[in-house]
mmCIF file of C-alpha atoms and ligand atoms in Angstrom:
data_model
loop_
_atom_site.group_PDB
_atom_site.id
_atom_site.type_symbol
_atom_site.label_atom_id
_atom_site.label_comp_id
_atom_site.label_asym_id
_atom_site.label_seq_id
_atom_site.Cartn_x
_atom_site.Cartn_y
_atom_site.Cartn_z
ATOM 1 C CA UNK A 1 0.000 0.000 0.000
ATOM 2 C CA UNK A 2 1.271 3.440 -0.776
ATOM 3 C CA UNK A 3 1.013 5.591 2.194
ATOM 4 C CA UNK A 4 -0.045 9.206 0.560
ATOM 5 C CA UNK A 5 2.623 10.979 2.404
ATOM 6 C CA UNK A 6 2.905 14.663 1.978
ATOM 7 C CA UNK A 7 6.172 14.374 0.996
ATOM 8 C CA UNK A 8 7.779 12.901 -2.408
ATOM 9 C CA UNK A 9 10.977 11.871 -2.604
ATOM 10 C CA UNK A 10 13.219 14.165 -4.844
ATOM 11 C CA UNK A 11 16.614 13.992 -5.694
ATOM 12 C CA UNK A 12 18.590 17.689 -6.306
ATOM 13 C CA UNK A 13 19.229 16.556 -10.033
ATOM 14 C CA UNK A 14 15.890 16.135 -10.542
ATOM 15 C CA UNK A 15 14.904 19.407 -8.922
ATOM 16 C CA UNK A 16 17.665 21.106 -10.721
ATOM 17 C CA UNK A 17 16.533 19.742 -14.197
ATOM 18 C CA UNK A 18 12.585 20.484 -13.107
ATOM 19 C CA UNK A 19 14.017 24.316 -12.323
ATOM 20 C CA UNK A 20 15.464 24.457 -15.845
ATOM 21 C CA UNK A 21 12.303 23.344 -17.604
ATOM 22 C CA UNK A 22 10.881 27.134 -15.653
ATOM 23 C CA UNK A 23 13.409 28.640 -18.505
ATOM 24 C CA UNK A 24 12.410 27.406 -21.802
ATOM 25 C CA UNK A 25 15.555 29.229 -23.229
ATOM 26 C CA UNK A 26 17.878 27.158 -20.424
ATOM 27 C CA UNK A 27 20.378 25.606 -22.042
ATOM 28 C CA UNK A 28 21.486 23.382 -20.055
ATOM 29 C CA UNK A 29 24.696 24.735 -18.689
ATOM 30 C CA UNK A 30 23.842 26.409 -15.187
ATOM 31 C CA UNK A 31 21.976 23.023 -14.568
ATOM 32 C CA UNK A 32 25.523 21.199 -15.343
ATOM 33 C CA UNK A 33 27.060 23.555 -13.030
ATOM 34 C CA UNK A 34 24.584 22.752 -10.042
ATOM 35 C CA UNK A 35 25.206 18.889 -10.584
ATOM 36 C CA UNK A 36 28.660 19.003 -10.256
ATOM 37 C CA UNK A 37 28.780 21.271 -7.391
ATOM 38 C CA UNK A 38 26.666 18.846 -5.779
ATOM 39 C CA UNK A 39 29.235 16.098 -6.769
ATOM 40 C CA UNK A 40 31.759 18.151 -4.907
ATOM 41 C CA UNK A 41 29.898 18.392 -1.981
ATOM 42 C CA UNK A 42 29.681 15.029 -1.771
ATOM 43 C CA UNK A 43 33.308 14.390 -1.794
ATOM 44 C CA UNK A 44 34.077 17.237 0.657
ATOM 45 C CA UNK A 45 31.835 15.766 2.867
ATOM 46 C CA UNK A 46 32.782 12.533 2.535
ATOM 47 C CA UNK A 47 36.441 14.039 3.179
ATOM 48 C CA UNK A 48 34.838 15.733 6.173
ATOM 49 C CA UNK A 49 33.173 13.289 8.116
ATOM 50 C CA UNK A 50 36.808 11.103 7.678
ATOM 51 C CA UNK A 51 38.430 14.104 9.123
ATOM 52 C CA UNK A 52 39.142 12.044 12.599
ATOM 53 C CA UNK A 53 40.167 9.199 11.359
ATOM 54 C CA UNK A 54 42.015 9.925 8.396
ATOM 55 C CA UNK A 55 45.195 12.047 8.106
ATOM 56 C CA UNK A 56 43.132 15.265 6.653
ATOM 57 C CA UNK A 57 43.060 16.646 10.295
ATOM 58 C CA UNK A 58 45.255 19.916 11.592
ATOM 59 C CA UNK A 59 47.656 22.716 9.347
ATOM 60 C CA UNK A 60 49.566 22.651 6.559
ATOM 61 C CA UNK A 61 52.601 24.400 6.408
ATOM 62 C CA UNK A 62 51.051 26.906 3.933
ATOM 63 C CA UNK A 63 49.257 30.352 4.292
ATOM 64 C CA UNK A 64 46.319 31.538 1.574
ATOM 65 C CA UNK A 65 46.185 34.903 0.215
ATOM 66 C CA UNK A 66 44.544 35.943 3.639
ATOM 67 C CA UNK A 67 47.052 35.251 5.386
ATOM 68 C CA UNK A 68 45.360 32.134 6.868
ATOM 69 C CA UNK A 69 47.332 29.124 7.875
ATOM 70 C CA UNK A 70 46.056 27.096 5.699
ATOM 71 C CA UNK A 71 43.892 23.504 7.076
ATOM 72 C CA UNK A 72 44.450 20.291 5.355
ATOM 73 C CA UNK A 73 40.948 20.175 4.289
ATOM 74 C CA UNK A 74 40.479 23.750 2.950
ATOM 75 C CA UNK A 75 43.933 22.506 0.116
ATOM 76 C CA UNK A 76 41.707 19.250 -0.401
ATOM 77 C CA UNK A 77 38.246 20.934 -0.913
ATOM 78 C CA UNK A 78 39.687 23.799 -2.493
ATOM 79 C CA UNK A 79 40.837 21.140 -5.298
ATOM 80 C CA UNK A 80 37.747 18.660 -5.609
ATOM 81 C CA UNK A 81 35.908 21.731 -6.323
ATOM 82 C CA UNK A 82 38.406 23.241 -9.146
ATOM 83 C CA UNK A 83 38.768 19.766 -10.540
ATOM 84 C CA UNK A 84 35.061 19.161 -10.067
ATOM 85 C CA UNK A 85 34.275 22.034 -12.548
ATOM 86 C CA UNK A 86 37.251 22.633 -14.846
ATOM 87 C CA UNK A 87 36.588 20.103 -17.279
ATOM 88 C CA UNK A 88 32.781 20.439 -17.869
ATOM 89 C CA UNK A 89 32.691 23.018 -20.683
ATOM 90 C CA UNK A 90 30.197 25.808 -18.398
ATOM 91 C CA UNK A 91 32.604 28.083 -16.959
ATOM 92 C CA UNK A 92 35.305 30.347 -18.198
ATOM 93 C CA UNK A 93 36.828 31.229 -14.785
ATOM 94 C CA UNK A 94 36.462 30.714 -11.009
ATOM 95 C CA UNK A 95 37.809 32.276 -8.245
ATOM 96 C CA UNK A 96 38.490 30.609 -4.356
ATOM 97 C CA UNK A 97 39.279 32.283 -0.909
ATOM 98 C CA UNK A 98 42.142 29.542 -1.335
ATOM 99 C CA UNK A 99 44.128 31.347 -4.176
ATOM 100 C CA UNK A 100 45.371 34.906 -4.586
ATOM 101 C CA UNK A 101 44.270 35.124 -8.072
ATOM 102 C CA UNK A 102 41.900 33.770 -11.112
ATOM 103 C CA UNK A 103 41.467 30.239 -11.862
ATOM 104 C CA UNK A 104 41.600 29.769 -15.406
ATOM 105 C CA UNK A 105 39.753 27.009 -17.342
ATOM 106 C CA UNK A 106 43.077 24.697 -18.683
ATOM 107 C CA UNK A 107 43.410 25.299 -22.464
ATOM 108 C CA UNK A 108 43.216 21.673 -23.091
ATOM 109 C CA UNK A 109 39.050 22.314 -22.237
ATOM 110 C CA UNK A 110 36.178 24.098 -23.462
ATOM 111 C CA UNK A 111 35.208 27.107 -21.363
ATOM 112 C CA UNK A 112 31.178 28.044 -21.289
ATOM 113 C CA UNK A 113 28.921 31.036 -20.349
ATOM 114 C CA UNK A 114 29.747 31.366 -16.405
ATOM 115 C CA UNK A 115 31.989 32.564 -13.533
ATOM 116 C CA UNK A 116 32.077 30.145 -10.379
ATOM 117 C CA UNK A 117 33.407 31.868 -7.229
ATOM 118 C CA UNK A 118 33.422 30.240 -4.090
ATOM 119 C CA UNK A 119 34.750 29.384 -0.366
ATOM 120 C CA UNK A 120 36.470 26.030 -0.992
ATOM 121 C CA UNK A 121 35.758 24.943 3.351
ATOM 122 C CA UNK A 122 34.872 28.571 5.403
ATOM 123 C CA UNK A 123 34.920 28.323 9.528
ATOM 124 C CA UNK A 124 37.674 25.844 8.786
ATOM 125 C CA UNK A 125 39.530 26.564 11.944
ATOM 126 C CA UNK A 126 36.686 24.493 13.818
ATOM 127 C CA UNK A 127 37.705 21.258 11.878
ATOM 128 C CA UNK A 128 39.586 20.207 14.114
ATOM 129 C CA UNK A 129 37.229 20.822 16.945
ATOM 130 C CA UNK A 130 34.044 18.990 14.714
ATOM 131 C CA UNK A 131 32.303 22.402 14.738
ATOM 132 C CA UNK A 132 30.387 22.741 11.256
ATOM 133 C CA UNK A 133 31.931 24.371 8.226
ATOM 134 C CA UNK A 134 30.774 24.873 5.010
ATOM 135 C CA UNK A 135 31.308 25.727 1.403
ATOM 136 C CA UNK A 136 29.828 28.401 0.016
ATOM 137 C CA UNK A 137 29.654 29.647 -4.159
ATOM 138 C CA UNK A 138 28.539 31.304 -6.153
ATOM 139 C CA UNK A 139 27.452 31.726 -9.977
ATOM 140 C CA UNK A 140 27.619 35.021 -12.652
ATOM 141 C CA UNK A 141 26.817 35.363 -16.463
ATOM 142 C CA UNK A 142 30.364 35.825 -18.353
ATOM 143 C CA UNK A 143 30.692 39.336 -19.356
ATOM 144 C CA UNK A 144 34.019 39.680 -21.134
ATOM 145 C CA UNK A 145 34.550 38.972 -24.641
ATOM 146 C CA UNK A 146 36.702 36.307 -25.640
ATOM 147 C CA UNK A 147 36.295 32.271 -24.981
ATOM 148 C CA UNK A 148 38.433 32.944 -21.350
ATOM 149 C CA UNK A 149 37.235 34.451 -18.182
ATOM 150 C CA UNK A 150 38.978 37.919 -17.475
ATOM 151 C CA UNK A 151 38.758 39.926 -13.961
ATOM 152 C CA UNK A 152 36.002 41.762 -14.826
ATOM 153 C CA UNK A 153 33.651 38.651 -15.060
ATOM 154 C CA UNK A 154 34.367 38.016 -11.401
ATOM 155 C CA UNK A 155 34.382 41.903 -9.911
ATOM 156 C CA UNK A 156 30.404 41.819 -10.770
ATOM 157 C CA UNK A 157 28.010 43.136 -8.009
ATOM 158 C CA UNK A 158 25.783 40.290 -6.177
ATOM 159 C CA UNK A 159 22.986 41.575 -8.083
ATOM 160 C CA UNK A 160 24.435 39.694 -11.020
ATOM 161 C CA UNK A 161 24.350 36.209 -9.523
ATOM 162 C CA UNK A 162 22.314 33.558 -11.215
ATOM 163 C CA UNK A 163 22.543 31.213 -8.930
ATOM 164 C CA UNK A 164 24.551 30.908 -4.873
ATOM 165 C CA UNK A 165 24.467 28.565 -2.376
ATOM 166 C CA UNK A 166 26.278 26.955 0.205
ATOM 167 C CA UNK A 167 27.032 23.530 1.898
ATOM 168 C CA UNK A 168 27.061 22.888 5.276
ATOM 169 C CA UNK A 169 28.811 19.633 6.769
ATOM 170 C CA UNK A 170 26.758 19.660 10.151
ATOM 171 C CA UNK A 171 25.326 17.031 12.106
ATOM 172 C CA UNK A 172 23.985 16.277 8.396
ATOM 173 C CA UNK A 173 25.285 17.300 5.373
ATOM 174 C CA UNK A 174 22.584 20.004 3.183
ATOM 175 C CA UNK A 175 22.909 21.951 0.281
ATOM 176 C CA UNK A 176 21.247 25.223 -0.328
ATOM 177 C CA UNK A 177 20.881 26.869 -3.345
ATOM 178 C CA UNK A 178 18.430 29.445 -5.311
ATOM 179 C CA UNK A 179 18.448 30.790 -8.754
ATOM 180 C CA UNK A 180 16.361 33.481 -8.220
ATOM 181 C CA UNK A 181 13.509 30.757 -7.480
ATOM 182 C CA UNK A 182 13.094 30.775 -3.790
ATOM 183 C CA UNK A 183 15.965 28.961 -1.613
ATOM 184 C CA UNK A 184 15.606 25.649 -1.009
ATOM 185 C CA UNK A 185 17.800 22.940 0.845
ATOM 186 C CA UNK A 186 18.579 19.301 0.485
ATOM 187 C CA UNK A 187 19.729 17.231 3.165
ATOM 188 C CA UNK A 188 21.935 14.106 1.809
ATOM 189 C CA UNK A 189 20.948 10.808 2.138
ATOM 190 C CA UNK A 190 24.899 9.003 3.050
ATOM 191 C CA UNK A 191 23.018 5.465 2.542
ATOM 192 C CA UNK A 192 22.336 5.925 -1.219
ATOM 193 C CA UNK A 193 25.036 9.525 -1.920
ATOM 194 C CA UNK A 194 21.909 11.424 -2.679
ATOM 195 C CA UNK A 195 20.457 15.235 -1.708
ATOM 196 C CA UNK A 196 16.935 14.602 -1.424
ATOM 197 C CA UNK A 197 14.600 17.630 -1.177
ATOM 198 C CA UNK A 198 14.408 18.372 2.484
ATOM 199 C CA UNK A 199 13.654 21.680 2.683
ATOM 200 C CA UNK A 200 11.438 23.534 -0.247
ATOM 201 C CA UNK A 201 10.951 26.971 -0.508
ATOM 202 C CA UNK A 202 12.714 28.252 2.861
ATOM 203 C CA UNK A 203 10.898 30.975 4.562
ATOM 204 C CA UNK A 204 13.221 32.670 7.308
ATOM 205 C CA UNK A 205 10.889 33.992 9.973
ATOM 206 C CA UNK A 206 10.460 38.249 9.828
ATOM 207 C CA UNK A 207 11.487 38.585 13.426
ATOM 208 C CA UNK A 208 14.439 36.220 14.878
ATOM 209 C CA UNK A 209 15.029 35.186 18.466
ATOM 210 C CA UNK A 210 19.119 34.457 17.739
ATOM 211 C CA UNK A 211 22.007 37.077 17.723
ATOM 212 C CA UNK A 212 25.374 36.011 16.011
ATOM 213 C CA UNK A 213 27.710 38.295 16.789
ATOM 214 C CA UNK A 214 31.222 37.940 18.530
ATOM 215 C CA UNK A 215 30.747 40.331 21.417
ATOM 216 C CA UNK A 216 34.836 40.242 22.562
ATOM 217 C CA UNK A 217 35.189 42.913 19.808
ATOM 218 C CA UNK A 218 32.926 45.255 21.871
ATOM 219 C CA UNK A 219 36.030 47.650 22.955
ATOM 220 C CA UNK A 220 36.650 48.227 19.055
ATOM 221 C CA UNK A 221 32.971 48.719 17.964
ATOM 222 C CA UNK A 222 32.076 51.993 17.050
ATOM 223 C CA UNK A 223 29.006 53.807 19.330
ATOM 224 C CA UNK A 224 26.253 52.798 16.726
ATOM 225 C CA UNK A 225 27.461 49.436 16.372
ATOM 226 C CA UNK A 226 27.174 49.752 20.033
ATOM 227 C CA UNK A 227 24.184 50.936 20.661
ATOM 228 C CA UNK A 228 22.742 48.537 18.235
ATOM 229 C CA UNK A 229 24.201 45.349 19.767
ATOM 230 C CA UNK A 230 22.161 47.155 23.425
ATOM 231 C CA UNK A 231 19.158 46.841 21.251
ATOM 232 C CA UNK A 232 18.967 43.630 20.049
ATOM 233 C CA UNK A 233 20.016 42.770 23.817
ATOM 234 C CA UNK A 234 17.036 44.012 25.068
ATOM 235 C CA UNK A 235 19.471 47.014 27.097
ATOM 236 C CA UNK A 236 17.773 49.461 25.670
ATOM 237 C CA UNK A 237 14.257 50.189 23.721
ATOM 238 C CA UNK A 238 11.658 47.834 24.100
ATOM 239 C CA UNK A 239 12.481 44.532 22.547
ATOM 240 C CA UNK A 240 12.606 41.553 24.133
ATOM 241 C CA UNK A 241 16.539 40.261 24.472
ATOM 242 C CA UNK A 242 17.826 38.025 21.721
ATOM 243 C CA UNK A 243 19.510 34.969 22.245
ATOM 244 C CA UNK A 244 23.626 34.727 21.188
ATOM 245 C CA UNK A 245 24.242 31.878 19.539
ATOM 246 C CA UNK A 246 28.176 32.492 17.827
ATOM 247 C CA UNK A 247 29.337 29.197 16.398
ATOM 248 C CA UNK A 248 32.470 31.043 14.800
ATOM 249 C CA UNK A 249 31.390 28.985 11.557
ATOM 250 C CA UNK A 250 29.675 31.857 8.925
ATOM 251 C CA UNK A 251 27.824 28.851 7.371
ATOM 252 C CA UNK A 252 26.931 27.464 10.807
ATOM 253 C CA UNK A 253 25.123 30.426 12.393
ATOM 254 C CA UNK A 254 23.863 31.780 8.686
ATOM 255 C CA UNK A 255 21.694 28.537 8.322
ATOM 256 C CA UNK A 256 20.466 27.923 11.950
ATOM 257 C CA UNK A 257 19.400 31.887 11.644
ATOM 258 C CA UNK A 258 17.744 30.875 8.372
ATOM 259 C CA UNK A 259 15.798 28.295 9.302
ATOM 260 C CA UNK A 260 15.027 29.825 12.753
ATOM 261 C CA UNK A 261 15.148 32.956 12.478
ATOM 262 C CA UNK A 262 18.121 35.309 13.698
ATOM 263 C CA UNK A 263 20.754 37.928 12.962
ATOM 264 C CA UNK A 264 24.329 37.228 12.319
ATOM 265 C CA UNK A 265 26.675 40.588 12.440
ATOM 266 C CA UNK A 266 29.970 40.957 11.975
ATOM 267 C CA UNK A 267 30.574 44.493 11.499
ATOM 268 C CA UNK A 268 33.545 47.037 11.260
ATOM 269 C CA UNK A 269 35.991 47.266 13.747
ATOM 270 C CA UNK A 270 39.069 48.911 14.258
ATOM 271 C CA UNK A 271 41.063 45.789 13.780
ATOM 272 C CA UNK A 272 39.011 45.111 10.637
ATOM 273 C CA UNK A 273 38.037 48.276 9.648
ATOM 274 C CA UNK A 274 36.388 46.724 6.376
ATOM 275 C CA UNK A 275 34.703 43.849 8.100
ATOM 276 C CA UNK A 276 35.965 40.269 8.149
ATOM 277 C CA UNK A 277 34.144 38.700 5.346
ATOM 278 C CA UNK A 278 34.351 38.469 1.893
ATOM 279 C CA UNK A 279 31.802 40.559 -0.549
ATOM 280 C CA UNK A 280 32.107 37.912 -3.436
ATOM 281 C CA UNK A 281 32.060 34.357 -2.002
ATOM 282 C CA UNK A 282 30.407 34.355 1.533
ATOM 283 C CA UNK A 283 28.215 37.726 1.357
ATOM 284 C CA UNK A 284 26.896 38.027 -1.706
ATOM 285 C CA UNK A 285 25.746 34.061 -2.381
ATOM 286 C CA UNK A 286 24.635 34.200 1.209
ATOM 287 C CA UNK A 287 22.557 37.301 0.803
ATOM 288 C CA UNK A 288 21.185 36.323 -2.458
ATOM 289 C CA UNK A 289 19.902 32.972 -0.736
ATOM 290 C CA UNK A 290 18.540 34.854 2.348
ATOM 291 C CA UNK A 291 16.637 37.678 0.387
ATOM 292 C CA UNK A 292 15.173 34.753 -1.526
ATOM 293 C CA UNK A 293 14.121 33.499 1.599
ATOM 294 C CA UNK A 294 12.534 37.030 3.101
ATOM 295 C CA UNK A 295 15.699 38.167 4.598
ATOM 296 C CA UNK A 296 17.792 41.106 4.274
ATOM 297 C CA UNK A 297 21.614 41.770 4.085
ATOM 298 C CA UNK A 298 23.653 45.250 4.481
ATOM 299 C CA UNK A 299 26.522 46.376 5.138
ATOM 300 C CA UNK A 300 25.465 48.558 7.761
ATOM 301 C CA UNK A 301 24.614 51.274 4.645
ATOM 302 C CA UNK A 302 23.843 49.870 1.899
ATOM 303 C CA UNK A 303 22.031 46.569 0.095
ATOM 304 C CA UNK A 304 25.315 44.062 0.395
ATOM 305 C CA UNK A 305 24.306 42.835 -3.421
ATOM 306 C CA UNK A 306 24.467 46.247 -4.779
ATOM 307 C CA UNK A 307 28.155 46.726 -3.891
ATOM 308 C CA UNK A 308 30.745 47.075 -6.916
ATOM 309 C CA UNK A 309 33.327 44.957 -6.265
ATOM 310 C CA UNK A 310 36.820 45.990 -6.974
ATOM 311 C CA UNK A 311 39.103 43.320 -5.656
ATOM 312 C CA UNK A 312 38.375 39.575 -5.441
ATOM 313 C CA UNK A 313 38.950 39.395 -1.875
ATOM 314 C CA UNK A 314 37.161 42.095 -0.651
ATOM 315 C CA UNK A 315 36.230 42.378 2.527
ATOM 316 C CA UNK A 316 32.481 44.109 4.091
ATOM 317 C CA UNK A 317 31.135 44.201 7.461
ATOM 318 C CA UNK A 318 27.911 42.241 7.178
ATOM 319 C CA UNK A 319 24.300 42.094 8.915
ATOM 320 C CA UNK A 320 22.497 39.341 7.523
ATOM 321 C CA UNK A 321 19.268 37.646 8.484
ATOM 322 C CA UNK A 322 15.571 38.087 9.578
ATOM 323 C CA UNK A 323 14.250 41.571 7.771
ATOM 324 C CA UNK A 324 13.112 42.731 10.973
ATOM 325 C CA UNK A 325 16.265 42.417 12.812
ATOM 326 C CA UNK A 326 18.156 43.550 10.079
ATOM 327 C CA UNK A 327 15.667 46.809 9.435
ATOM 328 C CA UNK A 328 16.691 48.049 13.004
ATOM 329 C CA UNK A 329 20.270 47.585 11.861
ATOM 330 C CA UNK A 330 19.599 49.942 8.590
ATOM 331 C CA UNK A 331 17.613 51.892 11.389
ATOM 332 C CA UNK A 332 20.048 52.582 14.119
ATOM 333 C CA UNK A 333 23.268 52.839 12.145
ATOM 334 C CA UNK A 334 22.046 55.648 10.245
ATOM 335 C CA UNK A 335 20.575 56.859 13.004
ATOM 336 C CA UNK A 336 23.430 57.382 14.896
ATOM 337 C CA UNK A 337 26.168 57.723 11.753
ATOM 338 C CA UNK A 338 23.488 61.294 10.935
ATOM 339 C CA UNK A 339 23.648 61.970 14.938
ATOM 340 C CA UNK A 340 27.923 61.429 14.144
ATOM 341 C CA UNK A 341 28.086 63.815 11.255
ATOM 342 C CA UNK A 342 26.135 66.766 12.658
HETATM 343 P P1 LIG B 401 35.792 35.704 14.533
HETATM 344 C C1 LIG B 401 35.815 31.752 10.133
HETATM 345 O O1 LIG B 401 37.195 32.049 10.227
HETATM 346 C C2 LIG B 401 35.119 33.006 9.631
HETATM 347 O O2 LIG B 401 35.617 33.383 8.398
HETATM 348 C C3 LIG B 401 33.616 32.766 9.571
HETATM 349 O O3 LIG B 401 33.282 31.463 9.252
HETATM 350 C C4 LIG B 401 33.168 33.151 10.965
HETATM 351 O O4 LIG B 401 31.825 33.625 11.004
HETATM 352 C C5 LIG B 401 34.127 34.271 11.339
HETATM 353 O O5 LIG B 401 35.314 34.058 10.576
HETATM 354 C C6 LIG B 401 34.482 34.234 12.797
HETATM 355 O O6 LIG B 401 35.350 35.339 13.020
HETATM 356 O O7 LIG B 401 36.588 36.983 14.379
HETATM 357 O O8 LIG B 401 34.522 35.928 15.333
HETATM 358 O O9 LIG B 401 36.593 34.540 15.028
#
């Protein structure tokens, strides 16, 4: 007897290829793209959840172009994901928090119609520790002419994305992607190697009841940043006090805020007086996915998809999460920055 359970099961290739048929132009190429991200995923995770056991654990002897020591695991994901997506004729660049520069496609392969940038394994100082981390990427339209990617298809604002998601190896492994068609997530299935449709169509709540933010930088916040952090605590105005929840994993606290509504900030200080995070491959794929959800992300000022970018590894202070939350942010920063100037 089939039980008429609400829910079907649905594997992300077939969701992916049920997305396309939405675009009767689609070629076929951003849907080749999504597969073998998820491909990746796979392996990263699988390279993950081995990280005790097998000698992936601990640092290399190697820093990135952040001046990161780098982890075992970020070299190894950082490669299943370029060799993942070189060879499949869709892209004519990427770009990874990993390497200082462009990735080229090799000459030996076709190149195709898109730019993949990404965050090979981000929080990945908690590996070691078995505190979440994630991937995160995403996906533009190549703009330069020519067969071969060129700067200027990567320094696009997040506005241009087509697609962004991330990947977070957690007490299960999901994937969450949009392209522009709501956000949805897929939680994998180790028994068969499948993401099966878990999580369609991902509302995050208006109003959240979690605070990510890393309060030790307190002494190097500015007064608005301040007096906004008192708000959200419930110190001042009249809002009931937010929970903290800091993980000290982006892709961590990003998804339980998604799913349950929250704030994550990691704003200016005087140590990082741009922020900490990266505008191309955390904030922009994450704010594309949580404005598809009902969310908001700033930079304190201004819409974090409308920035210009004008290095790859650009950093922006960040407030992302439940509009609400995020709309007090917008409120009392200008607020008090209009209060600064007069
Ligand atoms: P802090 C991890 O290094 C990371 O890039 C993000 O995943 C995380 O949200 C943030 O930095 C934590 O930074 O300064 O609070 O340790």
């Amino acid at each position: 007897m089939v039980t008429n359970s609400a829910t079907s099961v649905v594997t992300i290739e077939r969701f992916i290829i049920e997305q396309e048929r939405l675009h009767p132009h689609a070629t076929g190429d951003l849907s080749s793209v999504l597969y073998d991200l998820a491909l990746a995923a796979k392996m990263i995770a699988s390279k993950v959840r081995m990280a005790g056991i097998a000698d992936v654990l601990g640092e290399t002897d190697h820093e990135n172009v952040q001046g990161e020591v780098q982890q075992k695991l970020d070299v190894i994901s950082n490669e299943i994901l370029v060799k993942a997506l070189d060879h499949g004729g869709r892209l004519c660049c990427m770009a990874s928090e990993e390497e200082p520069d462009l990735i080229p496609i090799p000459d030996n392969f076709n190149t195709g119609p898109y730019a993949l940038l990404f965050d090979p394994l981000d929080g990945s100082s908690n590996i070691d520790v078995n505190v979440p981390v994630g991937t995160i990427f995403s996906i533009v339209r190549k703009v330069s002419p020519g067969s071969r990617g060129e700067m200027m298809d990567l320094l696009q604002p997040g506005l241009a994305q087509v697609a962004a998601g991330y990947v977070i190896y957690g007490s299960s492994t999901m994937m969450v992607y949009t392209t522009g068609q709501g956000a949805h997530g897929f939680t994998l299935d180790p028994s068969i190697g499948e993401f099966l449709l878990s999580h369609p169509n991902i509302r995050t709540p208006a109003h959240g009841k979690f605070l990510s933010v890393n309060h030790s930088y307190e002494a190097i916040w500015n007064e608005p940043v301040k007096a906004l952090m008192r708000q959200y605590r419930g110190l001042e105005g009249k809002r009931e006090p937010m929970n903290i929840r800091y993980v000290g994993s982006l892709v961590a606290d990003f998804h339980r805020n998604l799913l349950a509504g929250g704030v994550f900030c990691y704003p200016a200080n005087t140590r990082t007086p741009r922020g900490k995070l990266r505008l191309l491959y955390e904030a922009n794929p994450l704010a594309f996915i949580v404005e598809q959800a009902g969310g908001r992300a700033i930079t304190g000022s201004q819409r974090i998809m409308e920035v210009v970018p004008n290095d790859l590894h650009q950093r922006t202070p960040l407030y992302i999460g439940s509009r609400d939350d995020v709309d007090l942010a917008e409120r009392v920063l200008a607020k008090q920055a209009a209060g600064a100037a007069a």
